[in-house]
């Protein structure tokens, strides 16, 4: 077990790496975050889940602030927090849960909240967890008998509870470990995606920079016989586009590289557009590399289906209130080289790295759990994240 | 025996923060207190009758029927929860007063969840008077972190928009009241549209003050998002397809007056609500979180079929 000093060094190292983009890419950041969380949790003794959640939120806020555009970092932390909250419910004795935490943050007033019998009046029932955001709460019964001998203070100090805290730590680490396995294993995602592709499909992908996309197409090529059109994705991913086409060729897939301006021209012949999202947002919209939105609009014009591929760690509980804040702006010398000083002087050159694709433009979001309609994504988000963890820091993208 | 309609109207009058569904629940509870039924079947019968009376005697009964249905559902599910019949009835009655305060919580929860929808430099178009929207905008103005302006439609026939504009002006929010016919004129200068709801139908469509439909259509045409702010107790099990499917919306009459100057609108008979289908709604901001219109049916199914 590493000492406290050690973990602080590791955290600051990770923060620096995030800021300098030494760790970048959705998957790499997600894995690194999960590993850091394991070390963080195992480096300390935890008295209560409340404290654990509190500390992880503080850490999470730091990480998110260090690189706000890497949404998967926040996603992993929020997933872990949700897991801890779930474990907490399983661990805490009945009638003595850490519900104060939930209720302080969210005086839930779902349909149940409105009509349910109050805790003080209903002497035979425990404080049912009211954080479950559902109308169905209304009709839940509160029949569990409270354990009379346990006071909240007694709960925190007893030896028995210390043992429970150890169990809790192990349980949380197990959960993170299985999350890591899930992030690393793309097979369910690819399997769901391949089901959507048929023989003799003509696919267009505007995402040559995505490793997931390359892996997916190569995997699909083993099972299906299709053709791929790859856009150049100027100016940021031209080299990657060339490399992708080469890789596909080597795997025996017919592939063509086209300039971005030709997307509309070829769209009539395309049968499906496949995009790889950097993040899937709460409304079903996606963040993907720049140029993708244009391809999706063209697909809409020709009523071609748009498939969005994203591992479930890319599901983000953020709502795109302010689209511009989600788009990172990159190196403008890729558009006009700095050596062209005369022109550079006179112009304002911007190079946005991402596009926001609104949910209307996407037909299906394929995640590790299978395909979902964009207007169902909110449900996946509600299942995977707690409402209390939607934002870790007040300056986080999308926060109020 | 107390008159259920009078009781309901009394509750509404006493507390102008009370929503219709909650007032309906309160009225049914008051009836339950008074009658002291001896069997559960009797209780259900009495309340069912009262709910039906209430629904038929009040015009524009959609949102109150949501409250009645919800309460009856609650009763039928919980009637066997307590071993002791007296305790069960007592519990129900005792909790009556909590309902209103919890309903208000729902509204402040909406304001909390909806706060990020108001961004700096936004121009927001609001149609009709909605307490949820008022609270949200007041909270946003209080937070001092965003500056925004509000177009409010007059919302004829009841001129509720003017009423709402006055409330917002008092909170220091820059407001511009526009006639209903100029929504098309201002929509280009608008960033988003906020409306409240009388009721939310199963499809995720919204029953709201008349004019909401055309505002939402114009917003859709201009590619502006339409957000609906509604408490989840306003979800109703209805599936209207068009405004004419709403109960109580009479057919309008055609006349050909002999003297053109004698044309006058019968404002009393004018329908007060219309139905905005789900495809015009970007998202519903409820106390359960931000839902897409299809999320409403999921919540209703969870509630009624388990």
XYZ file of C-alpha atoms in Angstrom:
706
model
C 0.000 0.000 0.000
C 1.475 3.335 -0.961
C 1.830 6.094 1.587
C -0.147 9.319 1.519
C 2.780 11.292 0.112
C 3.103 8.880 -2.730
C -0.456 9.219 -3.861
C -0.226 13.005 -3.836
C 2.794 12.826 -6.111
C 0.924 10.484 -8.397
C -2.043 12.810 -8.517
C 0.016 15.830 -9.382
C 1.920 13.837 -11.978
C -1.356 12.793 -13.557
C -2.628 16.372 -13.474
C 0.481 17.541 -15.295
C 0.202 14.782 -17.839
C -3.406 15.735 -18.500
C -2.554 19.400 -18.886
C 0.350 18.677 -21.207
C -1.691 16.127 -23.120
C 0.862 13.455 -22.429
C -2.183 11.346 -21.745
C -4.852 11.996 -24.323
C -7.577 10.157 -26.165
C -10.842 9.073 -24.597
C -9.837 5.533 -23.741
C -6.351 6.257 -22.432
C -7.638 9.006 -20.159
C -10.459 6.782 -18.912
C -8.085 3.944 -18.049
C -5.523 6.223 -16.426
C -8.252 7.852 -14.329
C -9.597 4.504 -13.174
C -6.132 3.291 -12.221
C -5.437 6.474 -10.308
C -8.714 6.057 -8.437
C -7.749 2.537 -7.381
C -4.474 3.823 -5.974
C -6.233 6.747 -4.319
C -8.809 4.555 -2.616
C -6.329 1.937 -1.488
C -3.973 4.572 -0.087
C -6.322 5.703 2.652
C -8.497 4.423 5.431
C -12.109 5.268 4.966
C -14.401 5.761 7.903
C -17.551 6.214 5.926
C -18.782 6.243 2.376
C -19.738 9.866 2.863
C -16.102 10.765 3.373
C -15.061 8.614 0.464
C -17.533 10.226 -1.898
C -16.521 13.645 -0.639
C -12.805 13.018 -1.215
C -13.316 11.480 -4.654
C -15.430 14.439 -5.668
C -12.655 16.815 -4.622
C -10.108 14.791 -6.570
C -12.492 14.572 -9.513
C -12.966 18.336 -9.597
C -9.183 18.791 -9.823
C -8.853 16.301 -12.647
C -11.778 17.711 -14.593
C -10.436 21.240 -14.252
C -7.011 20.127 -15.449
C -8.367 19.030 -18.831
C -12.038 19.937 -19.211
C -12.303 18.655 -22.781
C -11.402 15.097 -21.861
C -14.909 14.236 -20.772
C -14.145 10.554 -20.145
C -12.058 11.479 -17.098
C -15.121 12.953 -15.428
C -17.267 10.076 -16.687
C -15.110 7.455 -14.981
C -15.109 9.369 -11.701
C -18.878 9.806 -11.837
C -19.364 6.119 -12.628
C -17.223 5.175 -9.632
C -19.157 7.583 -7.415
C -22.401 5.990 -8.529
C -20.956 2.566 -7.730
C -19.960 3.728 -4.267
C -23.447 5.066 -3.662
C -24.929 1.743 -4.745
C -22.512 -0.207 -2.561
C -23.313 2.136 0.313
C -26.949 1.197 0.110
C -26.033 -2.479 0.232
C -23.617 -2.051 3.134
C -25.327 0.383 5.444
C -27.677 -1.183 7.978
C -31.327 -0.723 7.302
C -32.825 2.366 8.826
C -29.395 3.869 9.229
C -28.100 4.585 5.785
C -26.028 7.525 4.739
C -29.189 8.976 3.373
C -28.484 12.365 4.881
C -25.960 12.758 2.120
C -28.495 12.073 -0.579
C -31.260 14.097 0.925
C -29.203 17.151 1.685
C -28.182 17.398 -1.901
C -31.506 16.522 -3.338
C -34.733 16.748 -1.417
C -36.271 14.358 -3.851
C -39.740 15.338 -4.794
C -40.589 12.690 -7.262
C -44.154 11.530 -7.251
C -43.312 9.532 -4.152
C -41.837 12.585 -2.549
C -45.153 14.281 -2.965
C -47.390 11.612 -1.574
C -45.329 9.222 0.509
C -45.903 8.820 4.183
C -43.373 10.910 6.045
C -40.584 9.196 7.949
C -41.393 10.797 11.279
C -45.010 9.798 11.165
C -44.475 6.356 9.831
C -42.888 4.916 12.924
C -42.764 1.380 11.673
C -40.775 2.144 8.554
C -37.247 3.219 7.805
C -36.247 6.240 5.752
C -36.566 4.641 2.387
C -33.919 5.871 0.021
C -35.718 8.654 -1.706
C -32.963 9.383 -4.192
C -34.387 7.050 -6.753
C -35.657 9.495 -9.320
C -38.809 7.839 -10.398
C -42.492 8.279 -10.213
C -42.627 4.652 -9.173
C -41.248 5.711 -5.826
C -44.678 6.900 -5.001
C -46.006 3.487 -4.474
C -43.077 1.915 -2.692
C -43.898 0.520 0.672
C -41.858 1.190 3.683
C -42.072 -2.028 5.549
C -38.509 -2.650 6.702
C -38.172 -2.725 10.445
C -35.678 -0.224 11.799
C -32.904 -1.550 13.988
C -33.544 0.148 17.303
C -30.074 -0.064 18.887
C -28.122 1.711 16.207
C -27.627 5.430 16.464
C -25.759 7.285 13.743
C -22.842 8.060 16.037
C -22.577 4.460 17.143
C -22.512 3.492 13.520
C -19.336 5.366 12.770
C -17.160 4.265 15.655
C -17.969 0.623 16.217
C -15.316 -1.978 15.465
C -17.766 -3.894 13.360
C -18.153 -0.892 11.132
C -14.398 -0.555 10.691
C -14.386 -4.048 9.302
C -17.224 -2.994 7.071
C -15.201 -0.015 5.879
C -12.429 -2.390 4.843
C -14.941 -4.489 2.994
C -16.299 -1.350 1.447
C -12.869 -0.351 0.172
C -12.353 -3.781 -1.344
C -15.802 -3.747 -2.883
C -15.190 -0.339 -4.451
C -11.825 -1.424 -5.831
C -13.437 -4.535 -7.291
C -16.006 -2.346 -8.982
C -13.341 -0.097 -10.484
C -11.454 -3.145 -11.656
C -14.490 -4.420 -13.503
C -15.003 -0.939 -14.935
C -11.441 -1.078 -16.272
C -12.142 -4.464 -17.825
C -15.238 -3.016 -19.411
C -13.331 -0.051 -20.849
C -10.620 -2.289 -22.250
C -12.969 -4.779 -23.795
C -14.383 -3.393 -27.033
C -15.822 -6.713 -28.196
C -19.446 -6.162 -27.104
C -19.365 -2.751 -28.745
C -17.973 -4.130 -31.990
C -20.351 -7.056 -31.963
C -23.338 -4.719 -31.642
C -21.905 -2.524 -34.393
C -21.236 -5.378 -36.802
C -24.881 -6.412 -36.496
C -25.761 -3.070 -38.056
C -23.560 -3.603 -41.099
C -24.546 -5.831 -43.976
C -22.628 -7.270 -46.885
C -22.070 -4.915 -49.823
C -22.616 -1.856 -47.622
C -20.937 1.339 -48.729
C -19.860 2.998 -45.489
C -18.670 6.540 -45.090
C -16.680 7.469 -42.031
C -15.610 11.020 -41.275
C -13.604 9.858 -38.224
C -10.169 8.694 -39.379
C -8.589 9.899 -36.148
C -10.493 7.434 -34.016
C -8.690 4.286 -33.012
C -12.016 2.705 -32.095
C -13.223 3.292 -35.636
C -10.169 1.658 -37.224
C -10.388 -1.328 -34.882
C -14.099 -1.632 -35.502
C -13.805 -1.581 -39.289
C -10.982 -4.112 -39.229
C -12.989 -6.370 -36.962
C -16.089 -5.967 -39.107
C -14.058 -6.743 -42.234
C -13.495 -10.244 -40.913
C -17.228 -10.888 -40.952
C -18.667 -8.648 -43.636
C -17.755 -7.640 -47.130
C -18.140 -3.881 -47.440
C -16.520 -0.775 -48.891
C -15.370 2.214 -46.854
C -15.090 5.829 -47.869
C -12.858 7.767 -45.494
C -12.845 11.549 -45.430
C -9.554 13.343 -45.260
C -10.631 15.315 -42.184
C -8.463 18.306 -43.018
C -6.514 19.864 -41.385
C -6.034 17.852 -38.237
C -6.186 14.227 -39.301
C -4.938 14.012 -42.886
C -2.043 11.719 -42.010
C -4.283 9.533 -39.890
C -6.771 9.280 -42.743
C -4.067 8.075 -45.101
C -2.905 5.579 -42.531
C -6.425 4.313 -41.972
C -7.015 3.729 -45.665
C -3.710 1.899 -45.829
C -4.616 -0.282 -42.867
C -7.983 -1.125 -44.409
C -6.375 -1.909 -47.750
C -3.916 -4.222 -46.014
C -6.832 -6.015 -44.403
C -8.432 -6.462 -47.802
C -11.188 -3.868 -47.395
C -11.990 -1.749 -50.427
C -11.468 1.813 -49.275
C -11.320 5.271 -50.758
C -10.006 8.530 -49.396
C -12.004 11.611 -50.338
C -11.592 15.290 -49.515
C -14.114 16.666 -47.013
C -15.642 18.849 -49.691
C -16.750 15.742 -51.594
C -18.905 14.354 -48.799
C -22.111 15.716 -50.241
C -21.232 14.488 -53.725
C -20.763 10.884 -52.667
C -23.544 10.777 -50.107
C -26.171 9.683 -52.608
C -24.303 6.415 -53.116
C -23.373 5.823 -49.495
C -25.541 3.327 -47.609
C -24.515 4.166 -44.021
C -22.502 6.797 -42.235
C -20.499 5.507 -39.278
C -19.116 7.968 -36.770
C -17.059 7.490 -33.659
C -18.055 9.781 -30.828
C -15.581 11.252 -28.374
C -18.450 11.690 -25.972
C -22.173 10.988 -25.979
C -24.076 13.659 -24.092
C -27.210 13.414 -21.979
C -29.540 14.514 -24.776
C -28.206 11.877 -27.191
C -26.021 14.325 -29.086
C -22.349 13.572 -29.658
C -19.003 15.277 -29.646
C -16.799 14.024 -32.479
C -13.865 15.299 -34.488
C -14.497 18.313 -36.682
C -16.080 17.586 -40.040
C -18.403 14.961 -38.635
C -21.375 17.285 -38.253
C -21.139 18.215 -41.916
C -21.192 14.553 -42.934
C -24.187 13.932 -40.656
C -26.072 16.872 -42.136
C -25.365 15.529 -45.616
C -26.579 12.096 -44.513
C -29.776 13.656 -43.181
C -30.305 15.401 -46.488
C -30.086 12.070 -48.310
C -31.884 10.213 -45.464
C -28.960 7.860 -44.921
C -28.667 6.255 -41.491
C -25.993 7.598 -39.152
C -24.530 5.114 -36.661
C -22.608 6.517 -33.739
C -20.164 4.166 -32.051
C -19.107 4.869 -28.478
C -18.021 2.670 -25.580
C -20.229 3.133 -22.554
C -17.440 5.016 -20.750
C -18.035 7.804 -23.261
C -21.592 8.349 -22.030
C -21.449 11.667 -20.279
C -24.136 13.081 -17.959
C -23.448 16.570 -19.248
C -26.182 18.406 -21.099
C -24.973 20.589 -23.997
C -26.381 23.877 -22.719
C -23.610 25.796 -24.342
C -22.281 24.004 -27.401
C -19.377 26.357 -27.932
C -17.924 25.557 -24.534
C -17.636 21.901 -25.555
C -15.548 22.583 -28.635
C -11.813 22.810 -28.212
C -9.882 25.073 -30.543
C -6.555 23.763 -31.797
C -3.432 24.854 -33.528
C -4.286 27.349 -36.277
C -0.971 26.819 -38.032
C -2.458 23.617 -39.402
C -4.825 25.765 -41.437
C -2.346 28.411 -42.504
C 1.296 27.817 -41.746
C 3.027 30.351 -39.534
C 5.715 30.669 -42.220
C 3.099 32.498 -44.249
C 3.509 35.409 -41.885
C 2.071 38.028 -44.185
C -1.264 36.262 -44.448
C -1.285 35.116 -40.857
C -0.903 38.743 -39.791
C -4.032 39.851 -41.531
C -6.301 36.970 -40.719
C -7.925 35.463 -37.744
C -7.522 31.738 -38.230
C -9.346 29.253 -36.056
C -9.135 25.494 -36.068
C -11.865 23.852 -34.035
C -10.979 20.267 -33.184
C -14.456 18.923 -32.520
C -18.007 19.136 -33.738
C -21.217 18.875 -31.793
C -23.700 16.606 -33.527
C -27.248 17.177 -32.387
C -29.390 14.112 -31.602
C -31.723 14.665 -34.569
C -28.849 13.883 -36.914
C -28.055 10.526 -35.333
C -30.146 7.430 -35.926
C -28.611 5.030 -33.455
C -26.051 5.229 -30.683
C -24.178 1.935 -30.405
C -22.582 1.378 -27.024
C -21.272 -1.679 -25.228
C -24.845 -2.383 -24.112
C -26.149 -2.505 -27.670
C -27.913 0.037 -29.833
C -30.057 2.817 -28.451
C -32.065 5.599 -29.990
C -30.581 9.024 -29.135
C -33.699 9.953 -27.214
C -33.159 6.923 -24.988
C -29.655 7.961 -23.992
C -30.960 9.965 -21.029
C -32.097 6.642 -19.530
C -28.650 5.067 -19.920
C -27.250 8.163 -18.233
C -29.723 7.915 -15.351
C -28.814 4.245 -14.923
C -25.064 4.810 -14.963
C -24.672 8.025 -13.025
C -26.108 9.550 -9.890
C -27.921 12.825 -10.270
C -25.751 14.302 -7.501
C -22.591 13.762 -9.505
C -23.673 15.435 -12.709
C -21.092 18.139 -12.147
C -17.957 17.746 -10.086
C -16.828 21.330 -10.275
C -18.606 24.579 -10.846
C -16.367 25.486 -13.784
C -16.899 22.146 -15.464
C -18.238 22.319 -18.994
C -22.006 22.461 -18.937
C -22.210 23.345 -15.252
C -24.286 26.303 -14.187
C -70.963 16.312 3.200
C -68.539 18.870 1.847
C -68.757 20.002 -1.719
C -65.685 18.707 -3.474
C -65.626 21.457 -6.087
C -65.910 24.226 -3.516
C -63.169 22.673 -1.430
C -60.916 22.408 -4.440
C -61.505 26.007 -5.470
C -61.030 27.077 -1.863
C -57.599 25.462 -1.718
C -56.614 27.146 -4.958
C -57.805 30.511 -3.725
C -56.117 30.320 -0.338
C -52.684 29.558 -1.722
C -51.823 30.896 -5.129
C -48.626 28.872 -5.201
C -50.642 25.657 -5.200
C -50.868 23.776 -8.479
C -54.165 22.319 -9.603
C -53.176 18.656 -9.188
C -52.055 19.280 -5.616
C -55.197 21.229 -4.820
C -57.207 18.291 -6.147
C -55.307 15.900 -3.897
C -55.865 18.203 -0.936
C -59.567 18.391 -1.660
C -59.851 14.608 -1.852
C -57.991 14.319 1.429
C -60.286 16.821 3.089
C -63.183 14.681 1.973
C -61.497 11.599 3.353
C -61.046 13.342 6.723
C -64.669 14.247 6.937
C -66.272 11.020 5.833
C -64.326 8.544 7.930
C -65.150 5.527 5.762
C -65.211 2.175 7.506
C -64.000 -0.086 4.741
C -61.428 0.295 2.058
C -63.966 -0.388 -0.678
C -66.129 2.413 0.689
C -63.178 4.761 0.765
C -62.188 4.008 -2.825
C -65.794 4.401 -3.954
C -66.225 7.752 -2.279
C -62.977 9.119 -3.609
C -63.551 7.772 -7.099
C -66.959 9.434 -7.186
C -65.555 12.674 -5.858
C -62.746 12.618 -8.404
C -65.224 12.094 -11.213
C -67.446 14.899 -9.929
C -64.478 17.197 -9.705
C -63.250 16.361 -13.192
C -66.644 16.949 -14.752
C -67.549 20.085 -12.822
C -64.414 22.098 -13.447
C -63.635 23.367 -16.907
C -60.073 22.759 -18.093
C -59.756 19.733 -15.856
C -56.677 18.088 -17.345
C -54.108 18.908 -14.730
C -56.438 18.334 -11.795
C -57.330 14.941 -13.203
C -53.609 14.119 -13.106
C -53.695 14.801 -9.361
C -56.879 12.776 -8.814
C -55.566 9.780 -10.742
C -52.266 9.921 -8.959
C -53.919 10.003 -5.549
C -56.262 7.145 -6.336
C -53.365 5.115 -7.650
C -51.497 5.819 -4.435
C -54.486 4.688 -2.370
C -55.116 1.481 -4.245
C -51.463 0.528 -4.042
C -51.011 1.368 -0.375
C -54.316 0.353 1.041
C -52.949 -2.956 2.252
C -49.594 -1.580 3.378
C -50.629 -1.089 6.971
C -51.909 -3.986 9.014
C -54.228 -1.717 10.900
C -57.009 -0.035 8.941
C -57.313 2.893 11.346
C -53.588 3.526 11.273
C -53.580 3.357 7.518
C -56.349 5.944 7.213
C -54.803 8.150 9.866
C -51.462 8.092 8.089
C -53.027 9.141 4.829
C -54.856 12.030 6.391
C -51.970 13.168 8.557
C -49.732 13.520 5.586
C -52.082 15.766 3.689
C -50.375 18.962 4.736
C -47.000 17.731 3.634
C -48.207 17.451 0.073
C -48.316 21.125 -0.700
C -44.872 21.809 0.684
C -43.465 18.902 -1.277
C -45.085 20.171 -4.427
C -43.317 23.452 -3.858
C -40.092 21.489 -3.437
C -40.733 20.048 -6.860
C -40.797 23.525 -8.257
C -37.571 24.598 -6.596
C -36.012 21.353 -7.770
C -37.002 22.232 -11.310
C -35.433 25.628 -10.823
C -32.230 23.977 -9.590
C -32.094 21.459 -12.424
C -33.122 24.050 -14.988
C -30.699 26.772 -13.913
C -27.977 25.828 -16.429
C -30.508 26.244 -19.230
C -30.270 29.994 -18.737
C -26.944 31.108 -20.163
C -25.231 34.450 -20.137
C -26.540 36.880 -22.807
C -29.549 34.695 -23.546
C -32.756 36.067 -24.922
C -35.558 33.803 -23.827
C -39.063 33.705 -25.220
C -41.722 32.745 -22.697
C -45.313 31.961 -23.508
C -48.051 31.904 -20.929
C -47.725 32.172 -17.180
C -45.946 29.356 -15.447
C -44.894 29.345 -11.798
C -42.095 26.922 -12.567
C -40.685 29.236 -15.220
C -41.114 32.275 -12.964
C -39.198 30.618 -10.167
C -36.460 29.463 -12.521
C -35.993 32.916 -14.030
C -36.045 34.554 -10.605
C -33.432 32.117 -9.338
C -31.319 32.726 -12.415
C -31.563 36.479 -11.902
C -30.707 36.103 -8.214
C -27.634 34.020 -8.948
C -26.028 37.115 -10.485
C -23.920 34.946 -12.733
C -26.015 35.307 -15.857
C -27.509 38.262 -17.654
C -30.506 37.480 -19.773
C -33.533 39.108 -21.317
C -37.026 37.776 -21.664
C -39.633 38.211 -24.360
C -43.030 37.424 -22.925
C -46.018 36.949 -25.154
C -49.198 38.646 -24.113
C -50.902 35.214 -24.028
C -54.360 36.377 -24.893
C -57.213 35.614 -23.956
C -56.309 35.673 -20.285
C -53.378 38.101 -20.655
C -51.408 35.900 -18.323
C -48.201 37.036 -20.014
C -48.703 40.589 -18.840
C -49.235 39.340 -15.325
C -46.065 37.270 -15.515
C -44.076 40.152 -16.988
C -44.944 42.264 -13.964
C -43.686 39.596 -11.602
C -40.417 39.277 -13.508
C -39.944 43.032 -13.740
C -40.182 43.214 -9.955
C -37.292 40.760 -9.814
C -35.241 43.074 -11.974
C -35.330 40.967 -15.123
C -35.359 42.912 -18.415
C -38.679 42.034 -19.991
C -40.355 42.846 -23.264
C -44.022 42.008 -23.672
C -44.903 41.175 -27.248
C -48.300 40.491 -28.797
C -48.974 36.879 -29.673
C -49.016 37.713 -33.353
C -45.418 38.908 -33.324
C -43.750 35.710 -32.178
C -42.523 35.197 -35.728
C -41.058 38.688 -35.636
C -39.026 38.105 -32.471
C -38.135 34.435 -32.914
C -34.962 35.259 -34.857
C -33.682 37.297 -31.927
C -34.521 34.547 -29.479
C -32.094 31.897 -28.240
C -34.569 29.508 -26.683
C -38.208 29.133 -25.770
C -39.441 28.301 -22.274
C -42.967 27.165 -21.543
C -44.699 25.678 -18.537
C -47.394 23.032 -18.686
C -50.912 22.358 -17.479
C -50.351 18.707 -18.155
C -47.852 16.502 -19.892
C -49.351 13.794 -22.090
C -48.024 10.275 -22.375
C -46.344 10.993 -25.705
C -44.349 13.776 -24.080
C -46.508 16.387 -25.746
C -47.619 19.260 -23.585
C -51.009 20.704 -22.721
C -50.508 24.365 -22.006
C -52.033 27.802 -22.322
C -53.394 28.396 -25.764
C -50.814 29.642 -28.221
C -48.044 27.354 -27.027
C -48.499 25.143 -30.070
C -47.884 27.920 -32.565
C -44.963 29.295 -30.573
C -43.352 25.845 -30.494
C -43.947 25.393 -34.219
C -42.321 28.712 -35.023
C -39.426 27.845 -32.755
C -38.982 24.541 -34.542
C -39.056 26.288 -37.900
C -36.421 28.748 -36.689
C -34.385 25.897 -35.184
C -34.635 27.185 -31.610
C -34.862 24.770 -28.698
C -38.160 24.555 -26.791
C -37.869 23.604 -23.124
C -40.868 22.673 -21.023
C -40.729 23.136 -17.256
C -43.241 20.931 -15.486
C -43.606 19.068 -12.203
C -43.878 15.309 -12.580
C -47.285 15.281 -10.859
C -48.606 16.889 -14.023
C -47.946 13.790 -16.098
C -51.335 12.542 -17.284
C -52.367 9.320 -18.897
C -53.724 10.861 -22.032
C -52.657 10.464 -25.589
C -54.043 13.422 -27.532
C -52.921 13.704 -31.127
C -54.147 17.190 -31.872
C -55.574 20.104 -29.865
C -59.110 19.045 -30.745
C -58.635 15.822 -28.763
C -58.505 17.707 -25.480
C -61.612 17.405 -23.334
C -63.604 20.587 -23.008
C -62.217 22.231 -26.105
C -65.392 23.221 -27.912
C -65.639 23.611 -31.632
C -65.425 27.225 -32.627
C -68.412 28.741 -34.350
C -68.581 30.310 -37.751
C -70.864 33.296 -38.171
C -71.622 35.723 -40.941
C -72.900 38.871 -39.292
C -75.089 41.226 -41.252
C -73.267 44.240 -39.875
C -69.494 43.793 -40.076
C -68.967 46.069 -37.089
C -70.907 43.685 -34.890
C -68.157 41.033 -35.109
C -67.061 40.176 -31.636
C -65.234 37.304 -30.100
C -66.899 35.323 -27.429
C -63.943 35.309 -25.098
C -65.691 33.239 -22.476
C -66.096 30.260 -24.772
C -62.590 30.479 -26.147
C -60.486 27.377 -25.503
C -57.892 28.051 -22.810
C -55.417 25.306 -23.594
C -53.922 23.688 -26.623
C -51.736 20.673 -27.212
C -48.146 20.847 -28.420
C -47.071 17.494 -29.884
C -43.817 15.992 -28.701
C -41.862 16.587 -31.896
C -41.792 20.317 -31.170
C -40.284 19.852 -27.720
C -36.546 19.639 -27.196
C -36.588 18.554 -23.572
C -38.775 18.503 -20.483
C -37.191 19.826 -17.322
C -38.944 18.085 -14.444
C -38.189 17.378 -10.805
C -37.117 13.922 -11.982
C -34.386 15.427 -14.137
C -34.138 16.489 -17.757
C -36.206 14.100 -19.854
C -36.695 13.767 -23.551
C -40.397 13.615 -24.460
C -40.228 9.826 -24.737
C -39.100 9.693 -21.116
C -42.555 10.701 -19.939
C -44.189 7.497 -21.079
C -41.484 5.513 -19.342
C -42.212 7.248 -16.037
C -45.940 6.721 -16.474
C -45.471 3.052 -17.303
C -43.311 2.580 -14.198
C -46.035 4.241 -12.204
C -49.062 2.409 -13.492
C -47.879 -0.985 -14.644
C -45.697 -2.876 -12.252
